């Protein structure tokens, strides 16, 4: 699944509501962890995930058309 907040809504409190729901949904369905990838230069998103306790555990080459983005893999232990 993908987790995005459109530009005009960023900073309006939408992302924390979505993340709280996603974490609770994962827990209630027996997940032991959440793993995601985030673009290395998306500092705002990385800080957001870190506030929730996600830690970087690796790298991922994410293809966008002909471009290969340098993503970071982050993990939250539930």
PDB file of N, CA and C in Angstrom:
ATOM      1  N   UNK A   1       0.831  -1.175   0.000  1.00  0.00           N
ATOM      2  CA  UNK A   1       0.000   0.000   0.000  1.00  0.00           C
ATOM      3  C   UNK A   1       0.875   1.238   0.000  1.00  0.00           C
ATOM      4  N   UNK A   2       0.299   2.370  -0.363  1.00  0.00           N
ATOM      5  CA  UNK A   2       1.068   3.609  -0.392  1.00  0.00           C
ATOM      6  C   UNK A   2       0.436   4.631   0.533  1.00  0.00           C
ATOM      7  N   UNK A   3       1.292   5.472   1.072  1.00  0.00           N
ATOM      8  CA  UNK A   3       0.891   6.435   2.094  1.00  0.00           C
ATOM      9  C   UNK A   3       1.328   7.813   1.619  1.00  0.00           C
ATOM     10  N   UNK A   4       0.390   8.591   1.112  1.00  0.00           N
ATOM     11  CA  UNK A   4       0.702   9.926   0.619  1.00  0.00           C
ATOM     12  C   UNK A   4      -0.332  10.917   1.132  1.00  0.00           C
ATOM     13  N   UNK A   5       0.118  12.125   1.384  1.00  0.00           N
ATOM     14  CA  UNK A   5      -0.775  13.241   1.674  1.00  0.00           C
ATOM     15  C   UNK A   5      -0.488  14.298   0.611  1.00  0.00           C
ATOM     16  N   UNK A   6      -1.505  14.707  -0.104  1.00  0.00           N
ATOM     17  CA  UNK A   6      -1.323  15.712  -1.148  1.00  0.00           C
ATOM     18  C   UNK A   6      -0.816  17.023  -0.560  1.00  0.00           C
ATOM     19  N   UNK A   7      -0.002  17.726  -1.336  1.00  0.00           N
ATOM     20  CA  UNK A   7       0.643  18.958  -0.907  1.00  0.00           C
ATOM     21  C   UNK A   7      -0.219  19.934  -0.133  1.00  0.00           C
ATOM     22  N   UNK A   8      -1.408  20.292  -0.636  1.00  0.00           N
ATOM     23  CA  UNK A   8      -2.225  21.276   0.086  1.00  0.00           C
ATOM     24  C   UNK A   8      -2.658  20.816   1.484  1.00  0.00           C
ATOM     25  N   UNK A   9      -2.629  19.509   1.721  1.00  0.00           N
ATOM     26  CA  UNK A   9      -3.067  18.965   3.006  1.00  0.00           C
ATOM     27  C   UNK A   9      -1.910  18.679   3.949  1.00  0.00           C
ATOM     28  N   UNK A  10      -0.673  18.785   3.461  1.00  0.00           N
ATOM     29  CA  UNK A  10       0.480  18.530   4.329  1.00  0.00           C
ATOM     30  C   UNK A  10       0.532  19.589   5.429  1.00  0.00           C
ATOM     31  N   UNK A  11       0.830  19.134   6.636  1.00  0.00           N
ATOM     32  CA  UNK A  11       0.885  20.036   7.774  1.00  0.00           C
ATOM     33  C   UNK A  11      -0.456  20.318   8.405  1.00  0.00           C
ATOM     34  N   UNK A  12      -1.513  19.647   7.951  1.00  0.00           N
ATOM     35  CA  UNK A  12      -2.868  19.874   8.460  1.00  0.00           C
ATOM     36  C   UNK A  12      -3.326  18.790   9.441  1.00  0.00           C
ATOM     37  N   UNK A  13      -2.431  17.871   9.801  1.00  0.00           N
ATOM     38  CA  UNK A  13      -2.778  16.837  10.770  1.00  0.00           C
ATOM     39  C   UNK A  13      -3.356  15.572  10.173  1.00  0.00           C
ATOM     40  N   UNK A  14      -3.348  15.466   8.862  1.00  0.00           N
ATOM     41  CA  UNK A  14      -3.911  14.283   8.196  1.00  0.00           C
ATOM     42  C   UNK A  14      -2.993  13.067   8.348  1.00  0.00           C
ATOM     43  N   UNK A  15      -1.699  13.252   8.128  1.00  0.00           N
ATOM     44  CA  UNK A  15      -0.755  12.125   8.162  1.00  0.00           C
ATOM     45  C   UNK A  15      -0.746  11.399   9.506  1.00  0.00           C
ATOM     46  N   UNK A  16      -0.721  12.100  10.652  1.00  0.00           N
ATOM     47  CA  UNK A  16      -0.756  11.366  11.923  1.00  0.00           C
ATOM     48  C   UNK A  16      -2.029  10.534  12.100  1.00  0.00           C
ATOM     49  N   UNK A  17      -3.149  11.044  11.649  1.00  0.00           N
ATOM     50  CA  UNK A  17      -4.401  10.282  11.748  1.00  0.00           C
ATOM     51  C   UNK A  17      -4.300   9.019  10.894  1.00  0.00           C
ATOM     52  N   UNK A  18      -3.779   9.163   9.685  1.00  0.00           N
ATOM     53  CA  UNK A  18      -3.619   8.008   8.801  1.00  0.00           C
ATOM     54  C   UNK A  18      -2.629   6.996   9.377  1.00  0.00           C
ATOM     55  N   UNK A  19      -1.507   7.481   9.914  1.00  0.00           N
ATOM     56  CA  UNK A  19      -0.496   6.570  10.457  1.00  0.00           C
ATOM     57  C   UNK A  19      -1.014   5.862  11.705  1.00  0.00           C
ATOM     58  N   UNK A  20      -1.698   6.596  12.576  1.00  0.00           N
ATOM     59  CA  UNK A  20      -2.274   5.960  13.768  1.00  0.00           C
ATOM     60  C   UNK A  20      -3.228   4.839  13.358  1.00  0.00           C
ATOM     61  N   UNK A  21      -4.060   5.097  12.352  1.00  0.00           N
ATOM     62  CA  UNK A  21      -4.984   4.082  11.871  1.00  0.00           C
ATOM     63  C   UNK A  21      -4.213   2.888  11.312  1.00  0.00           C
ATOM     64  N   UNK A  22      -3.181   3.138  10.475  1.00  0.00           N
ATOM     65  CA  UNK A  22      -2.425   2.054   9.852  1.00  0.00           C
ATOM     66  C   UNK A  22      -1.743   1.176  10.890  1.00  0.00           C
ATOM     67  N   UNK A  23      -1.163   1.791  11.906  1.00  0.00           N
ATOM     68  CA  UNK A  23      -0.487   1.022  12.957  1.00  0.00           C
ATOM     69  C   UNK A  23      -1.496   0.197  13.750  1.00  0.00           C
ATOM     70  N   UNK A  24      -2.603   0.807  14.118  1.00  0.00           N
ATOM     71  CA  UNK A  24      -3.627   0.073  14.876  1.00  0.00           C
ATOM     72  C   UNK A  24      -4.220  -1.058  14.035  1.00  0.00           C
ATOM     73  N   UNK A  25      -4.441  -0.804  12.766  1.00  0.00           N
ATOM     74  CA  UNK A  25      -4.974  -1.831  11.868  1.00  0.00           C
ATOM     75  C   UNK A  25      -3.999  -3.010  11.781  1.00  0.00           C
ATOM     76  N   UNK A  26      -2.721  -2.708  11.627  1.00  0.00           N
ATOM     77  CA  UNK A  26      -1.707  -3.766  11.549  1.00  0.00           C
ATOM     78  C   UNK A  26      -1.680  -4.577  12.847  1.00  0.00           C
ATOM     79  N   UNK A  27      -1.676  -3.893  13.974  1.00  0.00           N
ATOM     80  CA  UNK A  27      -1.663  -4.590  15.277  1.00  0.00           C
ATOM     81  C   UNK A  27      -2.896  -5.467  15.451  1.00  0.00           C
ATOM     82  N   UNK A  28      -4.050  -4.912  15.126  1.00  0.00           N
ATOM     83  CA  UNK A  28      -5.301  -5.650  15.339  1.00  0.00           C
ATOM     84  C   UNK A  28      -5.417  -6.872  14.426  1.00  0.00           C
ATOM     85  N   UNK A  29      -4.616  -6.905  13.376  1.00  0.00           N
ATOM     86  CA  UNK A  29      -4.610  -8.054  12.474  1.00  0.00           C
ATOM     87  C   UNK A  29      -3.395  -8.954  12.695  1.00  0.00           C
ATOM     88  N   UNK A  30      -2.715  -8.755  13.826  1.00  0.00           N
ATOM     89  CA  UNK A  30      -1.658  -9.664  14.215  1.00  0.00           C
ATOM     90  C   UNK A  30      -0.280  -9.400  13.623  1.00  0.00           C
ATOM     91  N   UNK A  31      -0.106  -8.263  12.970  1.00  0.00           N
ATOM     92  CA  UNK A  31       1.222  -7.963  12.410  1.00  0.00           C
ATOM     93  C   UNK A  31       2.216  -7.725  13.538  1.00  0.00           C
ATOM     94  N   UNK A  32       3.438  -8.141  13.323  1.00  0.00           N
ATOM     95  CA  UNK A  32       4.493  -7.938  14.316  1.00  0.00           C
ATOM     96  C   UNK A  32       5.411  -6.785  13.943  1.00  0.00           C
ATOM     97  N   UNK A  33       5.300  -6.330  12.699  1.00  0.00           N
ATOM     98  CA  UNK A  33       6.129  -5.224  12.247  1.00  0.00           C
ATOM     99  C   UNK A  33       5.500  -4.571  11.025  1.00  0.00           C
ATOM    100  N   UNK A  34       5.940  -3.349  10.760  1.00  0.00           N
ATOM    101  CA  UNK A  34       5.573  -2.646   9.532  1.00  0.00           C
ATOM    102  C   UNK A  34       6.894  -2.265   8.870  1.00  0.00           C
ATOM    103  N   UNK A  35       6.984  -2.540   7.594  1.00  0.00           N
ATOM    104  CA  UNK A  35       8.171  -2.175   6.825  1.00  0.00           C
ATOM    105  C   UNK A  35       7.728  -1.285   5.675  1.00  0.00           C
ATOM    106  N   UNK A  36       8.485  -0.213   5.451  1.00  0.00           N
ATOM    107  CA  UNK A  36       8.160   0.709   4.370  1.00  0.00           C
ATOM    108  C   UNK A  36       9.435   1.196   3.704  1.00  0.00           C
ATOM    109  N   UNK A  37       9.281   1.802   2.549  1.00  0.00           N
ATOM    110  CA  UNK A  37      10.421   2.446   1.903  1.00  0.00           C
ATOM    111  C   UNK A  37      10.078   3.914   1.687  1.00  0.00           C
ATOM    112  N   UNK A  38      11.110   4.742   1.746  1.00  0.00           N
ATOM    113  CA  UNK A  38      10.944   6.186   1.587  1.00  0.00           C
ATOM    114  C   UNK A  38      12.147   6.725   0.828  1.00  0.00           C
ATOM    115  N   UNK A  39      11.893   7.658  -0.064  1.00  0.00           N
ATOM    116  CA  UNK A  39      12.960   8.259  -0.863  1.00  0.00           C
ATOM    117  C   UNK A  39      13.983   8.923   0.051  1.00  0.00           C
ATOM    118  N   UNK A  40      15.256   8.682  -0.220  1.00  0.00           N
ATOM    119  CA  UNK A  40      16.340   9.143   0.640  1.00  0.00           C
ATOM    120  C   UNK A  40      16.295  10.654   0.884  1.00  0.00           C
ATOM    121  N   UNK A  41      15.877  11.431  -0.102  1.00  0.00           N
ATOM    122  CA  UNK A  41      15.861  12.881   0.052  1.00  0.00           C
ATOM    123  C   UNK A  41      14.530  13.436   0.541  1.00  0.00           C
ATOM    124  N   UNK A  42      13.598  12.562   0.904  1.00  0.00           N
ATOM    125  CA  UNK A  42      12.327  13.028   1.466  1.00  0.00           C
ATOM    126  C   UNK A  42      12.504  13.145   2.987  1.00  0.00           C
ATOM    127  N   UNK A  43      13.219  14.171   3.386  1.00  0.00           N
ATOM    128  CA  UNK A  43      13.578  14.348   4.788  1.00  0.00           C
ATOM    129  C   UNK A  43      12.361  14.526   5.691  1.00  0.00           C
ATOM    130  N   UNK A  44      11.360  15.209   5.188  1.00  0.00           N
ATOM    131  CA  UNK A  44      10.147  15.429   5.988  1.00  0.00           C
ATOM    132  C   UNK A  44       9.467  14.098   6.321  1.00  0.00           C
ATOM    133  N   UNK A  45       9.333  13.237   5.328  1.00  0.00           N
ATOM    134  CA  UNK A  45       8.699  11.928   5.554  1.00  0.00           C
ATOM    135  C   UNK A  45       9.555  11.066   6.472  1.00  0.00           C
ATOM    136  N   UNK A  46      10.860  11.094   6.264  1.00  0.00           N
ATOM    137  CA  UNK A  46      11.743  10.275   7.110  1.00  0.00           C
ATOM    138  C   UNK A  46      11.637  10.697   8.567  1.00  0.00           C
ATOM    139  N   UNK A  47      11.609  11.991   8.833  1.00  0.00           N
ATOM    140  CA  UNK A  47      11.461  12.481  10.215  1.00  0.00           C
ATOM    141  C   UNK A  47      10.113  12.062  10.788  1.00  0.00           C
ATOM    142  N   UNK A  48       9.079  12.118   9.970  1.00  0.00           N
ATOM    143  CA  UNK A  48       7.743  11.697  10.393  1.00  0.00           C
ATOM    144  C   UNK A  48       7.769  10.233  10.837  1.00  0.00           C
ATOM    145  N   UNK A  49       8.344   9.363  10.007  1.00  0.00           N
ATOM    146  CA  UNK A  49       8.401   7.943  10.350  1.00  0.00           C
ATOM    147  C   UNK A  49       9.256   7.706  11.597  1.00  0.00           C
ATOM    148  N   UNK A  50      10.348   8.431  11.711  1.00  0.00           N
ATOM    149  CA  UNK A  50      11.210   8.290  12.892  1.00  0.00           C
ATOM    150  C   UNK A  50      10.467   8.674  14.167  1.00  0.00           C
ATOM    151  N   UNK A  51       9.611   9.671  14.107  1.00  0.00           N
ATOM    152  CA  UNK A  51       8.812  10.055  15.294  1.00  0.00           C
ATOM    153  C   UNK A  51       7.908   8.912  15.736  1.00  0.00           C
ATOM    154  N   UNK A  52       7.524   8.058  14.820  1.00  0.00           N
ATOM    155  CA  UNK A  52       6.695   6.899  15.155  1.00  0.00           C
ATOM    156  C   UNK A  52       7.521   5.697  15.587  1.00  0.00           C
ATOM    157  N   UNK A  53       8.829   5.819  15.543  1.00  0.00           N
ATOM    158  CA  UNK A  53       9.680   4.721  15.986  1.00  0.00           C
ATOM    159  C   UNK A  53      10.253   3.865  14.880  1.00  0.00           C
ATOM    160  N   UNK A  54      10.031   4.228  13.623  1.00  0.00           N
ATOM    161  CA  UNK A  54      10.627   3.490  12.517  1.00  0.00           C
ATOM    162  C   UNK A  54      12.136   3.713  12.518  1.00  0.00           C
ATOM    163  N   UNK A  55      12.881   2.654  12.211  1.00  0.00           N
ATOM    164  CA  UNK A  55      14.335   2.719  12.097  1.00  0.00           C
ATOM    165  C   UNK A  55      14.755   2.247  10.724  1.00  0.00           C
ATOM    166  N   UNK A  56      15.791   2.882  10.179  1.00  0.00           N
ATOM    167  CA  UNK A  56      16.313   2.478   8.879  1.00  0.00           C
ATOM    168  C   UNK A  56      17.003   1.132   9.001  1.00  0.00           C
ATOM    169  N   UNK A  57      16.665   0.213   8.082  1.00  0.00           N
ATOM    170  CA  UNK A  57      17.273  -1.122   8.121  1.00  0.00           C
ATOM    171  C   UNK A  57      17.917  -1.510   6.803  1.00  0.00           C
ATOM    172  N   UNK A  58      17.816  -0.655   5.785  1.00  0.00           N
ATOM    173  CA  UNK A  58      18.427  -1.020   4.517  1.00  0.00           C
ATOM    174  C   UNK A  58      18.139  -0.017   3.422  1.00  0.00           C
ATOM    175  N   UNK A  59      18.553  -0.397   2.221  1.00  0.00           N
ATOM    176  CA  UNK A  59      18.373   0.440   1.040  1.00  0.00           C
ATOM    177  C   UNK A  59      17.573  -0.326   0.003  1.00  0.00           C
ATOM    178  N   UNK A  60      16.952   0.435  -0.922  1.00  0.00           N
ATOM    179  CA  UNK A  60      16.133  -0.177  -1.953  1.00  0.00           C
ATOM    180  C   UNK A  60      16.220   0.681  -3.211  1.00  0.00           C
ATOM    181  N   UNK A  61      16.523   0.075  -4.322  1.00  0.00           N
ATOM    182  CA  UNK A  61      16.540   0.770  -5.613  1.00  0.00           C
ATOM    183  C   UNK A  61      15.126   0.720  -6.186  1.00  0.00           C
ATOM    184  N   UNK A  62      14.432   1.850  -6.150  1.00  0.00           N
ATOM    185  CA  UNK A  62      13.030   1.943  -6.560  1.00  0.00           C
ATOM    186  C   UNK A  62      12.949   2.571  -7.945  1.00  0.00           C
ATOM    187  N   UNK A  63      12.439   1.800  -8.906  1.00  0.00           N
ATOM    188  CA  UNK A  63      12.362   2.286 -10.285  1.00  0.00           C
ATOM    189  C   UNK A  63      11.129   3.161 -10.485  1.00  0.00           C
ATOM    190  N   UNK A  64      11.375   4.359 -11.031  1.00  0.00           N
ATOM    191  CA  UNK A  64      10.308   5.274 -11.427  1.00  0.00           C
ATOM    192  C   UNK A  64      10.557   5.589 -12.898  1.00  0.00           C
ATOM    193  N   UNK A  65       9.869   4.877 -13.780  1.00  0.00           N
ATOM    194  CA  UNK A  65      10.143   5.020 -15.207  1.00  0.00           C
ATOM    195  C   UNK A  65      11.551   4.556 -15.509  1.00  0.00           C
ATOM    196  N   UNK A  66      12.344   5.439 -16.098  1.00  0.00           N
ATOM    197  CA  UNK A  66      13.729   5.122 -16.424  1.00  0.00           C
ATOM    198  C   UNK A  66      14.693   5.496 -15.301  1.00  0.00           C
ATOM    199  N   UNK A  67      14.181   6.093 -14.249  1.00  0.00           N
ATOM    200  CA  UNK A  67      15.005   6.561 -13.134  1.00  0.00           C
ATOM    201  C   UNK A  67      15.006   5.542 -12.009  1.00  0.00           C
ATOM    202  N   UNK A  68      16.140   5.381 -11.376  1.00  0.00           N
ATOM    203  CA  UNK A  68      16.245   4.530 -10.194  1.00  0.00           C
ATOM    204  C   UNK A  68      16.421   5.445  -8.990  1.00  0.00           C
ATOM    205  N   UNK A  69      15.427   5.464  -8.111  1.00  0.00           N
ATOM    206  CA  UNK A  69      15.497   6.268  -6.884  1.00  0.00           C
ATOM    207  C   UNK A  69      16.192   5.480  -5.784  1.00  0.00           C
ATOM    208  N   UNK A  70      16.901   6.190  -4.968  1.00  0.00           N
ATOM    209  CA  UNK A  70      17.587   5.607  -3.808  1.00  0.00           C
ATOM    210  C   UNK A  70      16.646   5.727  -2.611  1.00  0.00           C
ATOM    211  N   UNK A  71      15.970   4.650  -2.276  1.00  0.00           N
ATOM    212  CA  UNK A  71      15.045   4.630  -1.150  1.00  0.00           C
ATOM    213  C   UNK A  71      15.697   3.997   0.070  1.00  0.00           C
ATOM    214  N   UNK A  72      15.168   4.300   1.217  1.00  0.00           N
ATOM    215  CA  UNK A  72      15.576   3.679   2.456  1.00  0.00           C
ATOM    216  C   UNK A  72      14.430   2.803   2.948  1.00  0.00           C
ATOM    217  N   UNK A  73      14.784   1.638   3.465  1.00  0.00           N
ATOM    218  CA  UNK A  73      13.794   0.733   4.048  1.00  0.00           C
ATOM    219  C   UNK A  73      13.781   1.011   5.545  1.00  0.00           C
ATOM    220  N   UNK A  74      12.564   1.199   6.057  1.00  0.00           N
ATOM    221  CA  UNK A  74      12.410   1.492   7.491  1.00  0.00           C
ATOM    222  C   UNK A  74      11.459   0.473   8.100  1.00  0.00           C
ATOM    223  N   UNK A  75      11.685   0.183   9.389  1.00  0.00           N
ATOM    224  CA  UNK A  75      10.926  -0.857  10.083  1.00  0.00           C
ATOM    225  C   UNK A  75      10.448  -0.351  11.437  1.00  0.00           C
ATOM    226  N   UNK A  76       9.202  -0.710  11.745  1.00  0.00           N
ATOM    227  CA  UNK A  76       8.621  -0.442  13.062  1.00  0.00           C
ATOM    228  C   UNK A  76       8.211  -1.779  13.655  1.00  0.00           C
ATOM    229  N   UNK A  77       8.793  -2.126  14.795  1.00  0.00           N
ATOM    230  CA  UNK A  77       8.395  -3.349  15.492  1.00  0.00           C
ATOM    231  C   UNK A  77       7.155  -3.020  16.303  1.00  0.00           C
ATOM    232  N   UNK A  78       6.116  -3.829  16.105  1.00  0.00           N
ATOM    233  CA  UNK A  78       4.870  -3.626  16.840  1.00  0.00           C
ATOM    234  C   UNK A  78       4.916  -4.461  18.073  1.00  0.00           C
TER     235      UNK A  78
END
